[in-house]
mmCIF file of C-alpha atoms in Angstrom:
data_model
loop_
_atom_site.group_PDB
_atom_site.id
_atom_site.type_symbol
_atom_site.label_atom_id
_atom_site.label_comp_id
_atom_site.label_asym_id
_atom_site.label_seq_id
_atom_site.Cartn_x
_atom_site.Cartn_y
_atom_site.Cartn_z
ATOM 1 C CA MET Q 19 77.633 36.828 21.897
ATOM 2 C CA ASN Q 20 76.180 40.346 21.831
ATOM 3 C CA PHE Q 21 76.735 42.162 18.479
ATOM 4 C CA TRP Q 22 78.678 45.035 20.019
ATOM 5 C CA THR Q 23 81.000 42.616 21.810
ATOM 6 C CA GLU Q 24 81.733 40.967 18.478
ATOM 7 C CA TYR Q 25 82.292 44.367 16.864
ATOM 8 C CA PHE Q 26 84.679 45.329 19.680
ATOM 9 C CA LEU Q 27 86.647 42.105 19.115
ATOM 10 C CA LEU Q 28 86.788 42.802 15.353
ATOM 11 C CA VAL Q 29 88.180 46.304 15.874
ATOM 12 C CA PHE Q 30 90.542 45.165 18.657
ATOM 13 C CA GLY Q 31 92.005 42.310 16.604
ATOM 14 C CA ALA Q 32 92.346 44.429 13.467
ATOM 15 C CA LEU Q 33 93.979 47.323 15.358
ATOM 16 C CA ILE Q 34 96.512 45.048 17.088
ATOM 17 C CA GLY Q 35 97.514 43.589 13.730
ATOM 18 C CA ALA Q 36 97.587 46.942 11.923
ATOM 19 C CA LEU Q 37 99.667 48.546 14.657
ATOM 20 C CA GLN Q 38 102.253 45.743 14.530
ATOM 21 C CA ILE Q 39 102.486 46.161 10.735
ATOM 22 C CA ALA Q 40 102.870 49.946 11.095
ATOM 23 C CA VAL Q 41 105.594 49.768 13.772
ATOM 24 C CA ALA Q 42 107.444 47.088 11.792
ATOM 25 C CA HIS Q 43 107.481 49.422 8.784
ATOM 26 C CA SER Q 44 108.537 52.491 10.785
ATOM 27 C CA LYS Q 45 111.107 50.553 12.878
ATOM 28 C CA LEU Q 46 109.498 51.625 16.167
ATOM 29 C CA LEU Q 47 110.935 48.552 17.902
ATOM 30 C CA GLY Q 48 109.826 49.743 21.315
ATOM 31 C CA LEU Q 49 106.197 49.108 20.290
ATOM 32 C CA SER Q 50 106.795 45.849 18.468
ATOM 33 C CA PHE Q 51 106.124 42.433 20.006
ATOM 34 C CA PHE Q 52 109.057 41.033 18.022
ATOM 35 C CA SER Q 53 112.777 41.641 17.633
ATOM 36 C CA ARG Q 54 112.651 41.228 13.856
ATOM 37 C CA ARG Q 55 110.455 43.377 11.625
ATOM 38 C CA LEU Q 56 109.484 40.405 9.448
ATOM 39 C CA TRP Q 57 107.664 38.794 12.377
ATOM 40 C CA GLY Q 58 105.660 41.984 12.791
ATOM 41 C CA TYR Q 59 104.327 41.618 9.242
ATOM 42 C CA LEU Q 60 103.809 37.840 9.622
ATOM 43 C CA PHE Q 61 101.788 38.416 12.794
ATOM 44 C CA GLY Q 62 99.946 41.576 11.760
ATOM 45 C CA ILE Q 63 98.630 40.568 8.347
ATOM 46 C CA PRO Q 64 96.884 37.342 9.480
ATOM 47 C CA MET Q 65 95.611 39.182 12.545
ATOM 48 C CA VAL Q 66 93.900 41.853 10.425
ATOM 49 C CA VAL Q 67 92.629 39.445 7.774
ATOM 50 C CA GLY Q 68 91.580 36.880 10.386
ATOM 51 C CA SER Q 69 89.615 39.440 12.410
ATOM 52 C CA PHE Q 70 87.666 40.539 9.351
ATOM 53 C CA TRP Q 71 87.156 36.948 8.193
ATOM 54 C CA TRP Q 72 85.845 35.828 11.588
ATOM 55 C CA PHE Q 73 83.467 38.774 11.943
ATOM 56 C CA PHE Q 74 81.945 38.547 8.461
ATOM 57 C CA ALA Q 75 81.895 34.759 8.192
ATOM 58 C CA SER Q 76 80.306 34.149 11.594
ATOM 59 C CA SER Q 77 77.038 35.943 10.837
ATOM 60 C CA ASP Q 78 75.187 38.069 8.267
ATOM 61 C CA ARG Q 79 76.355 41.629 9.000
ATOM 62 C CA ASN Q 80 74.110 43.406 6.488
ATOM 63 C CA ILE Q 81 71.132 43.404 8.817
ATOM 64 C CA LEU Q 82 69.690 45.935 11.226
ATOM 65 C CA VAL Q 83 71.420 45.675 14.612
ATOM 66 C CA LEU Q 84 68.762 45.068 17.257
ATOM 67 C CA GLU Q 85 70.901 46.081 20.266
ATOM 68 C CA PHE Q 86 70.617 49.872 20.737
ATOM 69 C CA PRO Q 87 69.331 50.565 17.172
ATOM 70 C CA ASN Q 88 68.755 54.264 17.881
ATOM 71 C CA PHE Q 89 72.346 54.754 19.039
ATOM 72 C CA HIS Q 90 74.052 52.875 16.247
ATOM 73 C CA THR Q 91 76.616 55.548 15.345
ATOM 74 C CA GLY Q 92 77.311 56.324 18.998
ATOM 75 C CA MET Q 93 77.825 52.633 19.798
ATOM 76 C CA MET Q 94 80.180 52.244 16.813
ATOM 77 C CA ILE Q 95 82.268 55.218 17.900
ATOM 78 C CA SER Q 96 82.289 54.090 21.567
ATOM 79 C CA CYS Q 97 83.292 50.506 20.755
ATOM 80 C CA THR Q 98 85.992 51.737 18.369
ATOM 81 C CA ALA Q 99 87.386 54.143 20.993
ATOM 82 C CA LEU Q 100 87.391 51.397 23.642
ATOM 83 C CA ALA Q 101 89.098 48.983 21.281
ATOM 84 C CA LEU Q 102 91.731 51.633 20.448
ATOM 85 C CA LEU Q 103 92.421 52.195 24.154
ATOM 86 C CA ALA Q 104 92.638 48.446 24.798
ATOM 87 C CA THR Q 105 94.997 48.085 21.809
ATOM 88 C CA PHE Q 106 97.362 50.737 23.142
ATOM 89 C CA LEU Q 107 97.337 49.355 26.670
ATOM 90 C CA LEU Q 108 98.047 45.832 25.446
ATOM 91 C CA THR Q 109 100.690 46.910 22.939
ATOM 92 C CA LEU Q 110 102.559 49.175 25.376
ATOM 93 C CA SER Q 111 102.518 46.464 28.078
ATOM 94 C CA VAL Q 112 103.445 43.446 25.973
ATOM 95 C CA SER Q 113 106.167 45.209 23.972
ATOM 96 C CA SER Q 114 107.666 46.641 27.185
ATOM 97 C CA LEU Q 115 107.700 43.247 28.903
ATOM 98 C CA VAL Q 116 109.022 41.323 25.898
ATOM 99 C CA LYS Q 117 111.715 43.875 25.080
ATOM 100 C CA ALA Q 118 112.719 44.725 28.663
ATOM 101 C CA ASN Q 119 116.212 43.248 28.338
ATOM 102 C CA ARG Q 120 116.690 43.747 24.622
ATOM 103 C CA LEU Q 121 116.604 47.538 24.324
ATOM 104 C CA LYS Q 122 118.979 49.715 26.339
ATOM 105 C CA VAL Q 123 118.730 53.389 27.263
ATOM 106 C CA ASN Q 124 121.635 55.395 25.834
ATOM 107 C CA GLY Q 125 122.171 58.898 27.206
ATOM 108 C CA ASP Q 126 119.571 61.631 27.254
ATOM 109 C CA ILE Q 127 116.340 61.148 25.345
ATOM 110 C CA GLU Q 128 113.922 63.385 23.506
ATOM 111 C CA HIS Q 129 110.194 62.846 23.511
ATOM 112 C CA GLY Q 130 108.033 61.885 20.538
ATOM 113 C CA LEU Q 131 107.572 58.609 18.716
ATOM 114 C CA GLU Q 132 111.200 58.631 17.512
ATOM 115 C CA VAL Q 133 112.423 57.589 20.969
ATOM 116 C CA LEU Q 134 110.425 54.354 20.586
ATOM 117 C CA LYS Q 135 112.990 53.232 18.019
ATOM 118 C CA GLN Q 136 115.401 52.678 20.926
ATOM 119 C CA MET Q 137 113.261 52.214 24.041
ATOM 120 C CA THR Q 138 110.087 50.595 25.234
ATOM 121 C CA TYR Q 139 107.339 52.647 26.840
ATOM 122 C CA PHE Q 140 108.044 51.318 30.349
ATOM 123 C CA GLN Q 141 111.726 52.245 29.911
ATOM 124 C CA ILE Q 142 110.689 55.783 28.976
ATOM 125 C CA ILE Q 143 108.475 56.062 32.096
ATOM 126 C CA ARG Q 144 111.271 54.687 34.316
ATOM 127 C CA TYR Q 145 113.762 57.113 32.734
ATOM 128 C CA LEU Q 146 111.470 60.106 33.323
ATOM 129 C CA PHE Q 147 110.898 59.131 36.978
ATOM 130 C CA ARG Q 148 114.650 58.765 37.561
ATOM 131 C CA LYS Q 149 115.318 62.124 35.908
ATOM 132 C CA LYS Q 150 112.686 63.779 38.098
ATOM 133 C CA ARG Q 151 114.197 62.268 41.280
ATOM 134 C CA GLN Q 152 117.656 63.440 40.283
ATOM 135 C CA GLY Q 153 116.209 66.956 39.863
ATOM 136 C CA MET J 1 61.752 62.620 -6.936
ATOM 137 C CA PRO J 2 65.408 63.342 -7.816
ATOM 138 C CA PRO J 3 66.428 63.739 -11.482
ATOM 139 C CA ASP J 4 68.801 60.750 -11.454
ATOM 140 C CA THR J 5 66.101 58.138 -10.763
ATOM 141 C CA GLY J 6 66.715 56.546 -14.170
ATOM 142 C CA LEU J 7 70.400 56.085 -13.378
ATOM 143 C CA LEU J 8 69.592 54.510 -10.008
ATOM 144 C CA LEU J 9 67.127 52.060 -11.563
ATOM 145 C CA HIS J 10 69.662 51.150 -14.255
ATOM 146 C CA ILE J 11 72.408 50.437 -11.699
ATOM 147 C CA HIS J 12 70.078 48.575 -9.328
ATOM 148 C CA SER J 13 68.803 46.417 -12.199
ATOM 149 C CA LEU J 14 72.274 44.788 -12.273
ATOM 150 C CA VAL J 15 71.506 43.028 -8.969
ATOM 151 C CA GLY J 16 71.261 39.316 -9.656
ATOM 152 C CA THR J 17 73.032 39.554 -13.033
ATOM 153 C CA PHE J 18 76.627 38.971 -11.949
ATOM 154 C CA PRO J 19 77.028 36.929 -8.752
ATOM 155 C CA TRP J 20 80.623 38.149 -8.246
ATOM 156 C CA LEU J 21 79.422 41.793 -8.406
ATOM 157 C CA ASP J 22 76.623 41.060 -5.946
ATOM 158 C CA SER J 23 79.157 39.500 -3.533
ATOM 159 C CA LEU J 24 81.506 42.485 -3.898
ATOM 160 C CA MET J 25 78.722 45.025 -3.361
ATOM 161 C CA ARG J 26 77.354 43.010 -0.439
ATOM 162 C CA LEU J 27 80.731 43.412 1.278
ATOM 163 C CA ALA J 28 81.296 47.010 0.183
ATOM 164 C CA VAL J 29 77.886 48.294 1.333
ATOM 165 C CA ASN J 30 78.408 46.981 4.860
ATOM 166 C CA ASP J 31 78.316 49.555 7.688
ATOM 167 C CA TYR J 32 81.564 48.272 9.253
ATOM 168 C CA LEU J 33 84.035 47.048 6.605
ATOM 169 C CA ILE J 34 85.057 50.196 4.751
ATOM 170 C CA PRO J 35 84.853 52.536 7.786
ATOM 171 C CA LEU J 36 87.171 50.193 9.702
ATOM 172 C CA VAL J 37 89.567 49.909 6.760
ATOM 173 C CA LEU J 38 89.669 53.730 6.554
ATOM 174 C CA PHE J 39 90.386 53.827 10.296
ATOM 175 C CA LEU J 40 93.217 51.313 9.912
ATOM 176 C CA ILE J 41 94.712 53.499 7.167
ATOM 177 C CA LEU J 42 94.607 56.471 9.568
ATOM 178 C CA LEU J 43 96.406 54.363 12.200
ATOM 179 C CA GLY J 44 98.985 53.362 9.625
ATOM 180 C CA LEU J 45 99.560 57.016 8.689
ATOM 181 C CA TRP J 46 99.999 57.958 12.375
ATOM 182 C CA PHE J 47 102.655 55.338 13.159
ATOM 183 C CA GLY J 48 103.832 53.984 9.827
ATOM 184 C CA SER J 49 106.474 56.366 8.443
ATOM 185 C CA GLN J 50 110.188 55.904 9.179
ATOM 186 C CA ASP J 51 110.862 59.638 8.808
ATOM 187 C CA ALA J 52 109.786 61.709 11.831
ATOM 188 C CA MET J 53 108.931 64.857 9.837
ATOM 189 C CA ARG J 54 106.784 62.936 7.378
ATOM 190 C CA ARG J 55 105.124 61.110 10.277
ATOM 191 C CA GLU J 56 104.306 64.444 11.907
ATOM 192 C CA ARG J 57 102.746 65.741 8.647
ATOM 193 C CA ASN J 58 100.631 62.572 8.460
ATOM 194 C CA GLN J 59 99.567 62.914 12.103
ATOM 195 C CA ARG J 60 98.468 66.484 11.489
ATOM 196 C CA ALA J 61 96.469 65.271 8.446
ATOM 197 C CA VAL J 62 94.780 62.590 10.584
ATOM 198 C CA VAL J 63 93.729 65.165 13.190
ATOM 199 C CA LEU J 64 92.323 67.490 10.502
ATOM 200 C CA ALA J 65 90.514 64.588 8.796
ATOM 201 C CA ALA J 66 88.930 63.685 12.141
ATOM 202 C CA ALA J 67 87.917 67.335 12.607
ATOM 203 C CA GLY J 68 86.390 67.293 9.118
ATOM 204 C CA MET J 69 84.414 64.189 10.042
ATOM 205 C CA GLY J 70 83.200 65.948 13.195
ATOM 206 C CA ILE J 71 82.025 68.971 11.179
ATOM 207 C CA THR J 72 80.285 66.581 8.744
ATOM 208 C CA HIS J 73 78.309 64.983 11.582
ATOM 209 C CA LEU J 74 77.301 68.429 12.889
ATOM 210 C CA VAL J 75 76.114 69.506 9.439
ATOM 211 C CA ILE J 76 74.033 66.337 9.035
ATOM 212 C CA ILE J 77 72.517 66.720 12.518
ATOM 213 C CA LEU J 78 71.613 70.332 11.635
ATOM 214 C CA LEU J 79 70.147 69.395 8.251
ATOM 215 C CA GLU J 80 68.065 66.506 9.527
ATOM 216 C CA GLY J 81 67.424 67.270 13.178
ATOM 217 C CA THR J 82 67.006 71.049 13.141
ATOM 218 C CA PHE J 83 65.855 71.881 9.608
ATOM 219 C CA HIS J 84 64.161 68.484 8.967
ATOM 220 C CA PHE J 85 65.636 68.528 5.478
ATOM 221 C CA ASN J 86 64.298 65.426 3.686
ATOM 222 C CA PRO J 87 63.750 66.253 0.002
ATOM 223 C CA TRP J 88 62.726 62.794 -1.182
ATOM 224 C CA LEU J 89 61.867 59.267 -0.118
ATOM 225 C CA ARG J 90 64.347 56.428 -0.150
ATOM 226 C CA PRO J 91 64.392 54.563 -3.514
ATOM 227 C CA PHE J 92 62.769 51.447 -2.017
ATOM 228 C CA GLU J 93 59.970 53.629 -0.579
ATOM 229 C CA ALA J 94 59.381 55.568 -3.813
ATOM 230 C CA PHE J 95 59.608 52.521 -6.114
ATOM 231 C CA PRO J 96 58.671 49.442 -4.050
ATOM 232 C CA ASP J 97 57.999 47.342 -7.133
ATOM 233 C CA LYS J 98 61.331 48.174 -8.814
ATOM 234 C CA VAL J 99 63.804 48.556 -5.916
ATOM 235 C CA ASN J 100 64.363 45.804 -3.377
ATOM 236 C CA PRO J 101 67.352 46.235 -1.032
ATOM 237 C CA ASP J 102 66.470 43.121 1.014
ATOM 238 C CA LEU J 103 68.546 40.875 -1.235
ATOM 239 C CA LEU J 104 71.838 42.472 -0.164
ATOM 240 C CA PHE J 105 71.153 44.925 2.681
ATOM 241 C CA TYR J 106 68.561 46.165 5.179
ATOM 242 C CA ARG J 107 66.167 49.141 4.906
ATOM 243 C CA PRO J 108 67.535 52.261 6.648
ATOM 244 C CA TRP J 109 64.959 54.634 8.093
ATOM 245 C CA ASP J 110 66.928 57.923 8.179
ATOM 246 C CA PRO J 111 66.648 60.494 5.338
ATOM 247 C CA SER J 112 67.985 59.590 1.916
ATOM 248 C CA PHE J 113 69.777 62.890 1.226
ATOM 249 C CA PRO J 114 72.645 63.312 1.896
ATOM 250 C CA CYS J 115 74.205 59.839 2.074
ATOM 251 C CA HIS J 116 75.820 59.594 5.545
ATOM 252 C CA ALA J 117 78.243 56.885 4.477
ATOM 253 C CA ALA J 118 79.519 58.990 1.577
ATOM 254 C CA ALA J 119 79.751 62.104 3.765
ATOM 255 C CA VAL J 120 81.866 60.346 6.406
ATOM 256 C CA GLY J 121 84.015 58.455 3.908
ATOM 257 C CA PHE J 122 84.743 61.491 1.750
ATOM 258 C CA ALA J 123 85.361 63.698 4.797
ATOM 259 C CA LEU J 124 88.161 61.382 5.942
ATOM 260 C CA ALA J 125 89.509 60.881 2.416
ATOM 261 C CA THR J 126 89.568 64.612 1.627
ATOM 262 C CA GLY J 127 91.223 65.433 4.949
ATOM 263 C CA ILE J 128 94.053 63.050 4.125
ATOM 264 C CA LEU J 129 94.229 63.908 0.392
ATOM 265 C CA LEU J 130 95.000 67.549 1.230
ATOM 266 C CA SER J 131 98.256 66.441 2.912
ATOM 267 C CA ASN J 132 99.091 62.973 1.583
ATOM 268 C CA ARG J 133 98.185 62.389 -2.057
ATOM 269 C CA LYS J 134 98.889 58.643 -2.224
ATOM 270 C CA ALA J 135 96.938 57.679 0.902
ATOM 271 C CA GLY J 136 94.202 60.160 -0.003
ATOM 272 C CA ILE J 137 93.636 58.601 -3.431
ATOM 273 C CA ILE J 138 93.326 55.120 -1.872
ATOM 274 C CA MET J 139 90.839 56.446 0.677
ATOM 275 C CA TYR J 140 88.899 58.278 -2.043
ATOM 276 C CA PHE J 141 88.595 55.033 -3.962
ATOM 277 C CA MET J 142 87.254 53.242 -0.868
ATOM 278 C CA ALA J 143 84.776 56.035 -0.096
ATOM 279 C CA ALA J 144 83.576 56.021 -3.724
ATOM 280 C CA LEU J 145 83.148 52.228 -3.611
ATOM 281 C CA TRP J 146 81.130 52.522 -0.397
ATOM 282 C CA GLY J 147 78.919 55.217 -1.936
ATOM 283 C CA PHE J 148 78.412 53.280 -5.187
ATOM 284 C CA ALA J 149 77.486 50.136 -3.251
ATOM 285 C CA ARG J 150 74.713 52.104 -1.508
ATOM 286 C CA ILE J 151 73.278 52.987 -4.944
ATOM 287 C CA TYR J 152 73.707 49.430 -6.241
ATOM 288 C CA VAL J 153 71.692 47.838 -3.418
ATOM 289 C CA GLY J 154 68.957 50.464 -3.791
ATOM 290 C CA VAL J 155 69.129 52.492 -0.552
ATOM 291 C CA HIS J 156 70.422 55.755 -2.095
ATOM 292 C CA TYR J 157 70.158 57.793 -5.301
ATOM 293 C CA PRO J 158 73.397 58.861 -7.042
ATOM 294 C CA LEU J 159 72.561 62.454 -6.062
ATOM 295 C CA ASP J 160 72.491 61.390 -2.380
ATOM 296 C CA VAL J 161 76.075 60.158 -2.718
ATOM 297 C CA VAL J 162 77.133 63.327 -4.572
ATOM 298 C CA GLY J 163 75.507 65.352 -1.795
ATOM 299 C CA GLY J 164 77.362 63.294 0.801
ATOM 300 C CA TRP J 165 80.621 63.895 -1.062
ATOM 301 C CA ALA J 166 79.935 67.653 -1.115
ATOM 302 C CA VAL J 167 79.170 67.811 2.624
ATOM 303 C CA GLY J 168 82.161 65.658 3.603
ATOM 304 C CA ALA J 169 84.708 67.244 1.262
ATOM 305 C CA LEU J 170 83.648 70.785 2.158
ATOM 306 C CA SER J 171 83.767 70.009 5.891
ATOM 307 C CA SER J 172 87.316 68.711 5.631
ATOM 308 C CA TYR J 173 88.364 71.622 3.423
ATOM 309 C CA ILE J 174 86.990 74.032 6.033
ATOM 310 C CA ALA J 175 88.894 72.181 8.779
ATOM 311 C CA TYR J 176 92.086 72.321 6.671
ATOM 312 C CA LYS J 177 91.798 76.015 5.769
ATOM 313 C CA GLY J 178 90.629 76.951 9.256
ATOM 314 C CA SER J 179 93.455 75.122 11.036
ATOM 315 C CA PRO J 180 95.665 78.260 11.381
ATOM 316 C CA LEU J 181 92.915 79.704 13.592
ATOM 317 C CA PHE J 182 93.318 76.729 15.922
ATOM 318 C CA LYS J 183 97.113 76.611 15.797
ATOM 319 C CA PRO J 184 97.539 77.237 19.566
ATOM 320 C CA LEU J 185 95.120 74.393 20.349
ATOM 321 C CA LEU J 186 96.741 72.058 17.812
ATOM 322 C CA SER J 187 100.201 72.934 19.142
ATOM 323 C CA LEU J 188 99.078 72.169 22.689
ATOM 324 C CA LEU J 189 97.569 68.861 21.584
ATOM 325 C CA PHE J 190 100.713 67.799 19.718
ATOM 326 C CA LYS J 191 103.053 68.979 22.473
ATOM 327 C CA GLY J 192 101.094 66.930 24.998
ATOM 328 C CA MET J 193 101.080 63.845 22.807
ATOM 329 C CA ASN J 194 104.763 64.373 22.007
ATOM 330 C CA TRP J 195 105.543 64.450 25.724
ATOM 331 C CA LEU J 196 103.615 61.183 26.105
ATOM 332 C CA CYS J 197 105.617 59.763 23.154
ATOM 333 C CA LEU J 198 102.430 59.126 21.177
ATOM 334 C CA ALA J 199 103.048 61.709 18.445
ATOM 335 C CA ASP J 200 105.816 63.789 16.881
ATOM 336 C CA ALA J 201 105.965 67.555 17.357
ATOM 337 C CA HIS J 202 109.129 68.973 15.775
ATOM 338 C CA ASN J 203 107.160 71.760 14.099
ATOM 339 C CA HIS J 204 105.114 72.483 17.193
ATOM 340 C CA LYS J 205 107.982 73.076 19.584
ATOM 341 C CA GLY J 206 108.676 76.476 21.205
#
């Protein structure tokens, strides 16, 4: 596998795990894959540790990267940004699908992360579309 | 030749003495481990607080830390690309018989001063420290470990790391102090992200 693909997978795996730990701690259930916060920690910690373990155990990483050596910093930033985008897309989709029937919309909502304590992202989008249609 | 050459040679002479220290420094010096851990801490600060006001303060700190890192990169590009500032050779170039980084790392070809790793690490850590003491201290420790590891393996002098700290810390301080000038832009950014439910913006409303 190409080095930058492996780096992308490292960042992607670590971000997924870290995000599940963070939303478990902050009770943002609408972003969590699980109904109980404990499962968020039990999933997130091995995900982060496992990603690092796999990346560093699979090959010597203290060597000069031969793919795009003159654009090393740019490639790191690009792969990290792509992994962050992929993490958000996956997290928003999976949490919305898993929690579709478990979280209910109650009354009017405000924006911001706080609303994700009660709703999933897809529920927020559906709510905003309905509100726009109603005028 | 920088004045702290003796200190570098003393630290680098420890390589091979304590296997556990070599293993620790081998991990710490890596280009990907500590930067990614710092990034995960930033993600945790963005999403991880139960209190919305505290979360918003942390999010603002993350944005300013990122701005500080951006200023750091610009300064380094100016120093090296425009002014060709390169006061001394890398330790393994100046002392090939005494400094051998090949045991634990590779041989970078960019200028020795300032240390890029230290500049980036301390820029992020300072940006966070100015708003969140606890997280900032943890990040400072990680940045210092990363910088020390670079000295240990023989690719930087201590003065390179101090120079990196100065560039990074000053860049983030400038971003922090200059943020009132960019308040309209920051407000717009946070309002937009608030609307998308990706950030909190209680203090940026109206």
